[in-house]
Short mmCIF file of C-alpha atoms and ligand atoms in Angstrom, two decimals:
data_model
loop_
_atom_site.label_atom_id
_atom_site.label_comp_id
_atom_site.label_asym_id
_atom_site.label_seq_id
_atom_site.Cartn_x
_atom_site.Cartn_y
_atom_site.Cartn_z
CA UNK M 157 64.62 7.12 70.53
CA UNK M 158 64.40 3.49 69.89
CA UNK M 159 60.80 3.08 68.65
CA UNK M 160 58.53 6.30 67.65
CA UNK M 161 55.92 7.07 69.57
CA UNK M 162 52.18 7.23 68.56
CA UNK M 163 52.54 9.50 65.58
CA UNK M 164 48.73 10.62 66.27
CA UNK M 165 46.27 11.52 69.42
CA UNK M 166 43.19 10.07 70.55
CA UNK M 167 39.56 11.68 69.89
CA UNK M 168 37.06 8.65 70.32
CA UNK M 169 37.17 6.12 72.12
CA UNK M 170 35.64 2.64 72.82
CA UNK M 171 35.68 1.14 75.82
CA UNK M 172 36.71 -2.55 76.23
CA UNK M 173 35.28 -4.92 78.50
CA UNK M 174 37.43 -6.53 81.16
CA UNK M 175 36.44 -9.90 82.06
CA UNK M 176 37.71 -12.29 84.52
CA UNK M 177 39.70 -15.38 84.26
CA UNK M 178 36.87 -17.56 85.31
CA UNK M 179 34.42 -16.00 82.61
CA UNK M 180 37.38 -16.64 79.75
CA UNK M 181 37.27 -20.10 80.94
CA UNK M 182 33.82 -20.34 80.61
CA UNK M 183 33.56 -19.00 77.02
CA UNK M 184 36.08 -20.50 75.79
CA UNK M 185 35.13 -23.94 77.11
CA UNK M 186 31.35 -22.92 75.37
CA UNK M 187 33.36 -22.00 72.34
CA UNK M 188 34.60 -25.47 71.72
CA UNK M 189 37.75 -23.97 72.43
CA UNK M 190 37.55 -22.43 69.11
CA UNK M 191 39.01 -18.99 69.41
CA UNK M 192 36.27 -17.60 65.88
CA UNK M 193 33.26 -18.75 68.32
CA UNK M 194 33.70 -15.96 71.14
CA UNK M 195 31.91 -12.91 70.92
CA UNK M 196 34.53 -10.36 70.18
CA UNK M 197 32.85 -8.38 73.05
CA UNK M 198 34.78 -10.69 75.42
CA UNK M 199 38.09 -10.15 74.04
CA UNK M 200 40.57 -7.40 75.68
CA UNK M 201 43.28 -7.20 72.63
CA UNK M 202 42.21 -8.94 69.38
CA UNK M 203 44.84 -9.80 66.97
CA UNK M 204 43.04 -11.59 64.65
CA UNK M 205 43.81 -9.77 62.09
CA UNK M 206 44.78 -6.31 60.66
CA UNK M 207 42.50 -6.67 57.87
CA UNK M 208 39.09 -4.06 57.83
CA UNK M 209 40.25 -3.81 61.61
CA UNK M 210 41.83 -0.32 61.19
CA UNK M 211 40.66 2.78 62.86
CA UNK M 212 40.35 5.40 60.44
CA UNK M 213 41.12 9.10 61.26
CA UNK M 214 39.35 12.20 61.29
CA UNK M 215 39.91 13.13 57.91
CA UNK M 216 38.20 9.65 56.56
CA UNK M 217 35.38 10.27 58.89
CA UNK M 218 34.52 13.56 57.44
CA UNK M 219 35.25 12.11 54.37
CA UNK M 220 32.28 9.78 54.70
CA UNK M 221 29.79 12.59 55.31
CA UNK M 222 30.77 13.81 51.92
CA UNK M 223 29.45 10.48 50.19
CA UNK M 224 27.49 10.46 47.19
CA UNK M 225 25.36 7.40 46.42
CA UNK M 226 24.23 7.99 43.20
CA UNK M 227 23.99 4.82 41.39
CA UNK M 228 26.37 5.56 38.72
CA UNK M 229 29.10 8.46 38.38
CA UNK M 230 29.64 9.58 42.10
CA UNK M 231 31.98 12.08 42.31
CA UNK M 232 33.57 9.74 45.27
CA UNK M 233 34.37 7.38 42.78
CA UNK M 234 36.28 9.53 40.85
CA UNK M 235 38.28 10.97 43.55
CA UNK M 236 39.09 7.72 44.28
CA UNK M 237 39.88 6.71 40.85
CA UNK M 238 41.69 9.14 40.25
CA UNK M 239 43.97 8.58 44.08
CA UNK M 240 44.50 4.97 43.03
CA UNK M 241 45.38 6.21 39.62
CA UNK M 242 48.31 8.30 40.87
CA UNK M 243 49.93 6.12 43.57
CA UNK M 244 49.36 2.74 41.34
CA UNK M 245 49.53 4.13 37.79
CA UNK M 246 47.38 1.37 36.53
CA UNK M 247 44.78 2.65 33.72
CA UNK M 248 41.88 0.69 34.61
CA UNK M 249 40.56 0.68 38.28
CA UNK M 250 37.58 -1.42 39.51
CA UNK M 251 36.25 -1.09 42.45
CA UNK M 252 35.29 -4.34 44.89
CA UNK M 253 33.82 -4.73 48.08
CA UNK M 254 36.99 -6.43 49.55
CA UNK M 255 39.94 -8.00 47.70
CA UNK M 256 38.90 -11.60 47.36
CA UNK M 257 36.43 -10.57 44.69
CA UNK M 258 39.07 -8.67 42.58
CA UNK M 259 40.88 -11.92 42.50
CA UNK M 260 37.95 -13.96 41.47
CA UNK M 261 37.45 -11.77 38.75
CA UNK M 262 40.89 -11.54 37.33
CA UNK M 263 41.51 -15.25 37.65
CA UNK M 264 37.79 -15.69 36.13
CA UNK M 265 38.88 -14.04 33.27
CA UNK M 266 42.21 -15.34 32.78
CA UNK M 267 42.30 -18.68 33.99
CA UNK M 268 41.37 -22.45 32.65
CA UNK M 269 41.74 -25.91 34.24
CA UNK M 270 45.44 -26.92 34.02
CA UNK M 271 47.04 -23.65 34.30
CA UNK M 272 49.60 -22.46 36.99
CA UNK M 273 49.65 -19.47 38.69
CA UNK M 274 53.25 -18.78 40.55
CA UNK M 275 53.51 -16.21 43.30
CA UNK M 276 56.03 -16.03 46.28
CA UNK M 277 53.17 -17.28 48.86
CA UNK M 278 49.69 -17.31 47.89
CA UNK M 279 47.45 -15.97 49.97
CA UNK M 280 44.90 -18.88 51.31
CA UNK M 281 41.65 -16.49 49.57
CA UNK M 282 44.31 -16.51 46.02
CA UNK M 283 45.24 -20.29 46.10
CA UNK M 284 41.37 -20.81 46.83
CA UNK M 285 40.49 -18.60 43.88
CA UNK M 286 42.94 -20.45 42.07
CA UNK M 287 41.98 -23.65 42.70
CA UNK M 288 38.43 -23.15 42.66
CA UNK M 289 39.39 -22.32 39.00
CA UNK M 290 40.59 -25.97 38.42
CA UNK M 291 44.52 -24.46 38.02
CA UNK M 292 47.20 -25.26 40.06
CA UNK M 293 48.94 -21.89 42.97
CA UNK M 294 51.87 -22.49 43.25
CA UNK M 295 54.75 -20.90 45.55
CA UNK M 296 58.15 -19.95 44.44
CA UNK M 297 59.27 -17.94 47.28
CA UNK M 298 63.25 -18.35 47.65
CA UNK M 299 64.41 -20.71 50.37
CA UNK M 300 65.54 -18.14 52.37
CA UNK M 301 61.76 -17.03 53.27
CA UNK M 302 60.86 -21.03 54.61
CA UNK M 303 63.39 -20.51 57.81
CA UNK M 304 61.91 -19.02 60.50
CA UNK M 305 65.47 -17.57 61.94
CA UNK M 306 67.35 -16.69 58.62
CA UNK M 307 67.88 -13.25 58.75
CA UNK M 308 67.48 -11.88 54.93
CA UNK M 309 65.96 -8.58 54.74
CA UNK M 310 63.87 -9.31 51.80
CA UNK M 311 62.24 -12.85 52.89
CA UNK M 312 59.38 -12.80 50.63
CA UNK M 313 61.52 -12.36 47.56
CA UNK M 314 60.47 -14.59 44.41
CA UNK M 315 63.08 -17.37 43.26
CA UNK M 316 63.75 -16.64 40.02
CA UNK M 317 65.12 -19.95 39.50
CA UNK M 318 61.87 -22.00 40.32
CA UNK M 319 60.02 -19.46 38.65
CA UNK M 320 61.59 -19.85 35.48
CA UNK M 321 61.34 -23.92 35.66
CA UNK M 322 57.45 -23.25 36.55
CA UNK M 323 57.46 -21.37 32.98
CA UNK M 324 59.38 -23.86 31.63
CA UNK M 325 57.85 -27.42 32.71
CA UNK M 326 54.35 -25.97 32.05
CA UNK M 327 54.54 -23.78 29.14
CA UNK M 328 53.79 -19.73 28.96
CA UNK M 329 50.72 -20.65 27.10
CA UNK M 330 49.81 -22.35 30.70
CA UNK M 331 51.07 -19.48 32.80
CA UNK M 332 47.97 -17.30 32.15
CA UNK M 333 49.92 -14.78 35.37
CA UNK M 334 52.23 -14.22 37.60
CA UNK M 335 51.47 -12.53 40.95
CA UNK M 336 53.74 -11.23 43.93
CA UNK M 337 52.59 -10.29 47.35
CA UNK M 338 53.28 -7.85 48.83
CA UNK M 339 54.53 -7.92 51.78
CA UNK M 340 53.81 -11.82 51.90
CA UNK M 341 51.60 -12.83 54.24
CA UNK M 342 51.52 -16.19 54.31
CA UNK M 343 55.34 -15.83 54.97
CA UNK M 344 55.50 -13.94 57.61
CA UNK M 345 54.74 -10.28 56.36
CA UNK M 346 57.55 -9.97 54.82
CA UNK M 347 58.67 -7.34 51.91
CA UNK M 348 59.53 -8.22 48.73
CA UNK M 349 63.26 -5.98 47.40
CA UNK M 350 62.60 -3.24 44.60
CA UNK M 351 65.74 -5.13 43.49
CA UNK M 352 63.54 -8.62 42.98
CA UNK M 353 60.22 -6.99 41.44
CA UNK M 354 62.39 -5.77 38.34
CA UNK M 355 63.50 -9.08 38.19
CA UNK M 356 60.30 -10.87 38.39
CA UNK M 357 59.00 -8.27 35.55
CA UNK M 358 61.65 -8.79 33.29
CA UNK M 359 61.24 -12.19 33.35
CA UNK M 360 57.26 -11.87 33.13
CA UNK M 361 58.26 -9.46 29.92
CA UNK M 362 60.67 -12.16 28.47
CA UNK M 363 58.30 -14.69 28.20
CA UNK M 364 55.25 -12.58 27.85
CA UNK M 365 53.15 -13.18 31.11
CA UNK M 366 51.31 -10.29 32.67
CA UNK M 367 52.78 -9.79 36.16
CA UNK M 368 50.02 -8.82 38.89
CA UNK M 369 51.00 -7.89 42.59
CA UNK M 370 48.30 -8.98 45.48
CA UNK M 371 48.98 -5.58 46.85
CA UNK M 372 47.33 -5.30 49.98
CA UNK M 373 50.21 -4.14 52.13
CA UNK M 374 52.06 -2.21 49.62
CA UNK M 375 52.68 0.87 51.41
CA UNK M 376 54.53 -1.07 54.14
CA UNK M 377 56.66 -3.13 52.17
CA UNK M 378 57.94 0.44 50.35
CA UNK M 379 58.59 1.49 53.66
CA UNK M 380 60.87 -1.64 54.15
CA UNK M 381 62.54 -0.72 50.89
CA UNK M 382 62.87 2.82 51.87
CA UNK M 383 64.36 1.28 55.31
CA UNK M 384 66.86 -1.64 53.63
CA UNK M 385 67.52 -1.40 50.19
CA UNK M 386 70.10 0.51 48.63
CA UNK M 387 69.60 3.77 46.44
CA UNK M 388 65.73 4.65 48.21
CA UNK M 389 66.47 6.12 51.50
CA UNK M 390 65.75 9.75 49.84
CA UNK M 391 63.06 9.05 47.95
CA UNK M 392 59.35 9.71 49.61
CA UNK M 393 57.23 6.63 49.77
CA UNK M 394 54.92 7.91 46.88
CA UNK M 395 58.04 7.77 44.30
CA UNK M 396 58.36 4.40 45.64
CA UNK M 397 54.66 2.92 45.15
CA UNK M 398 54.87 4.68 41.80
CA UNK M 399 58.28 2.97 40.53
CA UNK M 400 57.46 -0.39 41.88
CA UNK M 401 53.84 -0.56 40.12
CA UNK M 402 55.23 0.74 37.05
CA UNK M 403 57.06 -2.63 36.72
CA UNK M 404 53.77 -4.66 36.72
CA UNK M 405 51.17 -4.71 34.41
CA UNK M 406 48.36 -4.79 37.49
CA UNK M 407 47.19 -5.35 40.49
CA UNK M 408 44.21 -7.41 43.13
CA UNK M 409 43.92 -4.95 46.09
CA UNK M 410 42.22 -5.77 49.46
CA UNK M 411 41.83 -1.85 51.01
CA UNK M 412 40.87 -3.67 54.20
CA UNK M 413 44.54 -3.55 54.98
CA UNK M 414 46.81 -0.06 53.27
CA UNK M 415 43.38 1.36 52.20
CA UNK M 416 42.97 2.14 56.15
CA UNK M 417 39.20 1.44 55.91
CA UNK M 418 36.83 -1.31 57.18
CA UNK M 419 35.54 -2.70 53.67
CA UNK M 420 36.56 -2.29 50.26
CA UNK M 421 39.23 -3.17 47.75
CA UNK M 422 40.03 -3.06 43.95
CA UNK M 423 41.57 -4.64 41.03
CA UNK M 424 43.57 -2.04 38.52
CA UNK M 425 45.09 -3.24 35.56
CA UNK M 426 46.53 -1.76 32.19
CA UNK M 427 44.76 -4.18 29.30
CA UNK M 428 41.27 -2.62 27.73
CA UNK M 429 40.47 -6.13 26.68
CA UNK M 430 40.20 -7.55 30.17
CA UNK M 431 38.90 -4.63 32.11
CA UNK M 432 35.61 -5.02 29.83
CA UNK M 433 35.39 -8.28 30.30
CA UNK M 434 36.21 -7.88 34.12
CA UNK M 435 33.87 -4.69 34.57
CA UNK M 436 30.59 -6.80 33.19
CA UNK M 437 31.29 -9.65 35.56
CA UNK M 438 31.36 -6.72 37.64
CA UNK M 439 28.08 -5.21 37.27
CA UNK M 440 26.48 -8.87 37.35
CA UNK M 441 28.34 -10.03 40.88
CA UNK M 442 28.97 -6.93 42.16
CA UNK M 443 27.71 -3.49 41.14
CA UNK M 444 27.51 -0.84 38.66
CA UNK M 445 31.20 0.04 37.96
CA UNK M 446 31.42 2.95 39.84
CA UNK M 447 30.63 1.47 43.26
CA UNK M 448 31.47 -1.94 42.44
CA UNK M 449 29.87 -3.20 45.74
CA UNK M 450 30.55 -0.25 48.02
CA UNK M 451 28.76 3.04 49.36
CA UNK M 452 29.99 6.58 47.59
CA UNK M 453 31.49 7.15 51.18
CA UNK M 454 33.04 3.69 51.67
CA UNK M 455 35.03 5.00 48.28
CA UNK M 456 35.95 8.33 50.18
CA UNK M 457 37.40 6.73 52.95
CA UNK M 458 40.05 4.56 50.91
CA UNK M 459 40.77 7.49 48.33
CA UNK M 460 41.69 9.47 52.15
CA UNK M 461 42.96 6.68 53.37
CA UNK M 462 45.65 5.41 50.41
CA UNK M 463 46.81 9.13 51.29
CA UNK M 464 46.76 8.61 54.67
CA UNK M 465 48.94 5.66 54.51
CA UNK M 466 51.74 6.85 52.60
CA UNK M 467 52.70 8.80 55.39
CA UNK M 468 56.25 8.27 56.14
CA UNK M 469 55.84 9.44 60.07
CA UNK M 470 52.35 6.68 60.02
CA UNK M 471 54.72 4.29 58.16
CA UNK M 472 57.46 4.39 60.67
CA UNK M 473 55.41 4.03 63.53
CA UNK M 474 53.74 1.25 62.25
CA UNK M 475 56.37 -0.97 61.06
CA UNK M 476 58.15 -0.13 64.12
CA UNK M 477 55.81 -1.20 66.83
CA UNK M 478 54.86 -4.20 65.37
CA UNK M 479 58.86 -4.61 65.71
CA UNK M 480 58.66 -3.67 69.13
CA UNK M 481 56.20 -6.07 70.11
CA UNK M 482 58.74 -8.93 68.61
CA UNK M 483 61.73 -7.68 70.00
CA UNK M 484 60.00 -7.85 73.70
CA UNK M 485 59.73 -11.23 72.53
CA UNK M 486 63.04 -11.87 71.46
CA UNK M 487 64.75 -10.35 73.96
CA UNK M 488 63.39 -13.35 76.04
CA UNK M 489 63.89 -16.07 74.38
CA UNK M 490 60.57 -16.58 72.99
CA UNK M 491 60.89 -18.26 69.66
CA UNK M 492 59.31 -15.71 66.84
CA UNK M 493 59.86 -15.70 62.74
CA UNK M 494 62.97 -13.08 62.42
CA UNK M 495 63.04 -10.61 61.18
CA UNK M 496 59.93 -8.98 62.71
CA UNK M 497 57.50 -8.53 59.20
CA UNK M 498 55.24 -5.73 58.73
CA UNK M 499 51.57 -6.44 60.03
CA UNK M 500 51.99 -9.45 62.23
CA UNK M 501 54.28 -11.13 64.70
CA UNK M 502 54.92 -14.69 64.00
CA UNK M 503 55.45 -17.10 67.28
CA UNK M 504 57.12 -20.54 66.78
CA UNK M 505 54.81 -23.16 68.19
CA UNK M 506 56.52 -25.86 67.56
CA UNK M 507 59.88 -24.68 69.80
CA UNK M 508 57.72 -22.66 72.30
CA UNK M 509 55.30 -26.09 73.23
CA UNK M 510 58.31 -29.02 71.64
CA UNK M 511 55.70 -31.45 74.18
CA UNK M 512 52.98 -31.17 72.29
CA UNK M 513 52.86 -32.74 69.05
CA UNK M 514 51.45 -31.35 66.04
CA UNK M 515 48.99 -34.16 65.94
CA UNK M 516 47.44 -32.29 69.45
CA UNK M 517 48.14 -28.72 68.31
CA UNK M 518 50.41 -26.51 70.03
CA UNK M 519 49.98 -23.43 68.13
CA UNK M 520 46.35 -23.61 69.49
CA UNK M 521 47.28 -24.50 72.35
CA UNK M 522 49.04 -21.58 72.64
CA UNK M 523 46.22 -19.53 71.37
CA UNK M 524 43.42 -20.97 74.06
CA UNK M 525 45.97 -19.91 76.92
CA UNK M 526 46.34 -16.56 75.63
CA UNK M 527 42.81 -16.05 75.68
CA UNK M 528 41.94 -17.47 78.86
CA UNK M 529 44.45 -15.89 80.89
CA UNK M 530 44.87 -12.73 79.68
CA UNK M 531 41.92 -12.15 76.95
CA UNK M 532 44.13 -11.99 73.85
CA UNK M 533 42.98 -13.00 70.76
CA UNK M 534 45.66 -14.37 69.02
CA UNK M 535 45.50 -16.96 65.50
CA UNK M 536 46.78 -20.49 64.59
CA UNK M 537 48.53 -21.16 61.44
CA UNK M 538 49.74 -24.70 61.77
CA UNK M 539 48.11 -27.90 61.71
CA UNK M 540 44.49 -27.51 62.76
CA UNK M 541 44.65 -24.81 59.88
CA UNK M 542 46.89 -26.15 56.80
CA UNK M 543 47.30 -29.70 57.77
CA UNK M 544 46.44 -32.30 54.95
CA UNK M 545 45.37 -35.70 55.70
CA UNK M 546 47.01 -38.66 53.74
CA UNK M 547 44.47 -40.41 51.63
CA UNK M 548 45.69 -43.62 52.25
CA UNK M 549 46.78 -44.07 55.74
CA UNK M 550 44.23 -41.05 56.79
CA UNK M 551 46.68 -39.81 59.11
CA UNK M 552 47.60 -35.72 59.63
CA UNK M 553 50.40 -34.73 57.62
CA UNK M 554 51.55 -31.66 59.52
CA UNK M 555 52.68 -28.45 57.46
CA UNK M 556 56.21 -27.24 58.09
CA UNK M 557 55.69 -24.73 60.24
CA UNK M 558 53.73 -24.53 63.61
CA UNK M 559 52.87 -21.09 63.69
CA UNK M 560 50.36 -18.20 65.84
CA UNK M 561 50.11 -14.90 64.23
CA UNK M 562 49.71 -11.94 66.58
CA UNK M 563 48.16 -9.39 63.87
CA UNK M 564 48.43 -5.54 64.93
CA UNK M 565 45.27 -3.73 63.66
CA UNK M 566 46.35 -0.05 62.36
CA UNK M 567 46.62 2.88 64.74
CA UNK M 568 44.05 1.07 67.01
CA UNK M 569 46.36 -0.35 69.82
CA UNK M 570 49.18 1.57 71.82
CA UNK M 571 52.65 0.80 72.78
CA UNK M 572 51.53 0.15 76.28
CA UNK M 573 48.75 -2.97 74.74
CA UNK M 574 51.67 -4.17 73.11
CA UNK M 575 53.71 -4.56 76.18
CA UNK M 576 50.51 -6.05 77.91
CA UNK M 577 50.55 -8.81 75.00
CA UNK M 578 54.40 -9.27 75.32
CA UNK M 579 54.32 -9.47 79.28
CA UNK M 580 51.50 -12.11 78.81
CA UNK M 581 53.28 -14.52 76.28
CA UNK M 582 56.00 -14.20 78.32
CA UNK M 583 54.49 -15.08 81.37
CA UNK M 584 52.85 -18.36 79.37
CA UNK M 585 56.80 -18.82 78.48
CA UNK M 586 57.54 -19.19 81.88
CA UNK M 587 55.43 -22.00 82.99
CA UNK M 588 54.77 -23.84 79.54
CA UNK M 589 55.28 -27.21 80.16
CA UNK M 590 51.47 -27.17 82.14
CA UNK M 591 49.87 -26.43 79.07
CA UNK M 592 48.29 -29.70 77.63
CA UNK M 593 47.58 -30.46 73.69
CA UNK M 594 43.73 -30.55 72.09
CA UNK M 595 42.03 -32.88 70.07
CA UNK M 596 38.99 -32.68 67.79
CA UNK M 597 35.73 -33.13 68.97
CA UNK M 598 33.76 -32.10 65.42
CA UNK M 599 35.31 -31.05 62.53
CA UNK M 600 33.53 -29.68 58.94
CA UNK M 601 34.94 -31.27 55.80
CA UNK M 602 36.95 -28.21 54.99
CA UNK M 603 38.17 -25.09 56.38
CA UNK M 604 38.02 -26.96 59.60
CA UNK M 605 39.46 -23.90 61.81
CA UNK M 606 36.59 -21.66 61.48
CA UNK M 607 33.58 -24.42 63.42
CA UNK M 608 35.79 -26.89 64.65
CA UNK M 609 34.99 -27.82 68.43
CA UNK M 610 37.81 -29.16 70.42
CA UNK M 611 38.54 -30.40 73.70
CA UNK M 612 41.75 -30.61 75.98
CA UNK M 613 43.81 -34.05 76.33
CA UNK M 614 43.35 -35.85 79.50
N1 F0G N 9 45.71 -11.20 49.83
C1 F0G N 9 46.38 -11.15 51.00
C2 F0G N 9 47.88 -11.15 51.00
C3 F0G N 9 45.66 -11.09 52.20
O1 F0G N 9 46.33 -11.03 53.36
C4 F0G N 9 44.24 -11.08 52.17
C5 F0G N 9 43.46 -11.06 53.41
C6 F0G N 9 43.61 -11.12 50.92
C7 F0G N 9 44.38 -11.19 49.76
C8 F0G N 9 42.11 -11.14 50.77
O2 F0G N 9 41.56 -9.89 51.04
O3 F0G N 9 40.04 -10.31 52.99
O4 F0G N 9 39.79 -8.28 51.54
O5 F0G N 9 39.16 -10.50 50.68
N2 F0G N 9 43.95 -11.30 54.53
C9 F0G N 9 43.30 -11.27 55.83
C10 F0G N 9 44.24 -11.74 56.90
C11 F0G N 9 41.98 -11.95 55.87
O6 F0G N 9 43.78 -11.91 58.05
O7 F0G N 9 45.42 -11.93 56.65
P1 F0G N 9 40.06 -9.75 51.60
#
């Protein structure tokens, strides 16, 4: 058998809505073409994202029944203490009501204007936190991880080389951190090699930086190591969680994605010093430390669900149909970011639409068809999302890459919604010189995406 089948069976369900072409048009016309202003009621498949999107199983259901809210002490929080203690090893765990927060308080604590925080791709929420701290993110992923068709197994593998000269041209004393994510996101979802993370932390250990992973998706990017690398294809995915943590010093969790739940995250970390710090912050942002932010039950849930996900026979049916989705792609031509990462397929705007120009969008282009012809919700990470413009001239100056991001929500869509979405985008493939470019109508003074309203060039 090529691809696994659903490694689980249905017990609820929830109905979608169909609607018809000519209501899509309509919305999406109301929407200011803007693909965040429709009512997610209206949308058949949503691949917006795979984060808080999961559905979670029976187990984690009757796991929230068993919540208990005190305000301090729950016995949920120390099952899920002690869960996150065994897969991630770290000594101190605080909890956060999605991952964002655990970033903000680690670079809080850690961080002053001037610093540098290296990482193979920041996530846009980590370079924000970064940022926001007056310090500069900045990505050393190796070169191999910027080409959409180079085939390297481990794409979002840290350079050592740049990482090094980042050390070196600012100083340690400036280089408060340095993170990895995994898999990287911002890259394509892909995995990061056991090989490079005992790189990354002897380097980290040379010159005495901590070494954090962003660790949102860990569970799938040991299942790519299981898959590719060398040495692991015996050992259970647990073992490898448990030897790749062990090489880092802590991590900024968003449970939203391997937690299998709808809210909830943490930051663990081995230092006393900072954990106190971190933990008041904690109590005056977000909660007493044993809920930081979240209901006993909401704790349950992720201590079930980081068991949940470390499923091998989950695992392999997860990486695989999101790999089955690109290959239906592939196999016709359709221009995607190879090889197929772990949450997310990855189309190439820019050779899929090569007549529109960045400056009229293509990746949303591509997006606002998909929605209005077939009710997928797909996302645009290209120029109406990253695009800078130049303070002098004031024109758009177009990131590299032109990109749409079909993200697969866990164990919520089958095989068969997967060959809807491929039969649609191929379909678009077919007849893809009639779709026209957009321009801006209204745009906020950042973060544009989110409210811009758009209209189609005449
Ligand atoms: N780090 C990575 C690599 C992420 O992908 C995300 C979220 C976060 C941190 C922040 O976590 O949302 O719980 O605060 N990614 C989502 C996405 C939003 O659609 O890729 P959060």
């Amino acid at each position: 058998m090529r691809f696994p089948a659903e490694p689980f069976r249905i017990k609820v369900v929830e109905p979608l809505k169909i609607t018809s072409e000519q209501e899509r048009e309509r919305l999406i016309k109301e929407a200011g073409y803007n693909i965040f202003m429709i009512p997610a009621e209206s949308i058949y498949i949503d691949l917006l994202t795979d984060s808080g999107t999961s559905a979670m199983s029976d187990n984690q259901w009757a796991g929230l029944m068993l919540g208990d809210e005190s305000y301090a002490g729950s016995k949920n929080y120390f099952h899920f203490e002690e869960t996150v203690r065994q897969i991630f090893g770290f000594k101190n765990i605080i909890p956060t009501h999605q991952g964002r927060v655990a970033e903000n308080l680690l670079f809080s604590n850690i961080l002053k204007p001037g610093d540098v925080v290296p990482n193979n791709i920041h996530f846009d929420t980590t370079r924000a936190n970064v940022e926001y701290h007056q310090a500069q993110a900045l990505d050393c992923v190796i070169d191999e991880g910027l080409d959409p068709q180079n085939p390297h197994p481990f794409k979002g593998n840290m350079d050592l080389n740049k990482l090094e000269k980042v050390i070196q041209q600012y100083g340690k004393e400036h280089v408060p951190v340095i993170m990895l994510t995994i898999t990287n996101n911002s890259g394509g979802g892909q995995p990061v090699s056991m090989q490079n993370i005992k790189e990354v932390s002897a380097l980290a250990k040379k010159y005495q930086i901590p070494f954090f992973f962003d660790a949102c998706r860990f569970a799938e990017n040991c299942y790519f190591i299981k898959e590719w690398e060398e040495g692991y294809q015996n050992k259970s995915i647990l073992e490898i969680a448990q030897e790749m943590f062990s090489y880092a010093d802590g991590c900024t969790m968003s449970a939203k994605k391997d937690g299998l739940v709808n809210i909830g995250g943490f930051l663990a970390l081995n230092d006393d010093d900072w954990a106190q710090h971190i933990t008041n912050m904690l109590i005056l942002i977000e909660g007493f430390k044993t809920y930081g932010g979240l209901a006993g039950r909401d704790l349950e849930s992720i201590a079930r669900g980081l068991k949940e996900v470390l499923d091998e026979n989950y695992l392999r049916f997860r990486i695989n149909q999101t790999r089955y989705l690109g290959e239906m792609l592939d196999e016709q031509g359709i221009p995607i970011v190879k090889p197929v990462g772990g949450h997310a397929v990855y189309i190439d705007a820019k050779q899929f639409l090569p007549h529109i120009p960045p400056e009229q969008f293509p990746g949303h282009a591509l997006v606002v068809e998909l929605y209005k012809r077939y009710g997928i919700r797909a996302v645009e990470i290209g120029s109406l999302m990253m695009a800078k413009n130049d303070p002098q001239t004031g024109k758009m100056i177009p990131p590299k890459l032109e990109l749409v991001r079909l993200a697969i929500p866990r164990r919520v869509y089958t095989n068969m919604h997967m060959q809807y979405v491929a039969e649609a985008i191929i379909n678009i493939y077919q007849d893809r010189e009639k779709l026209k470019g957009f321009e801006i109508e209204y745009e906020p003074e950042f973060l544009r995406h989110f409210t811009a309203r758009l209209k189609p060039v005449q």
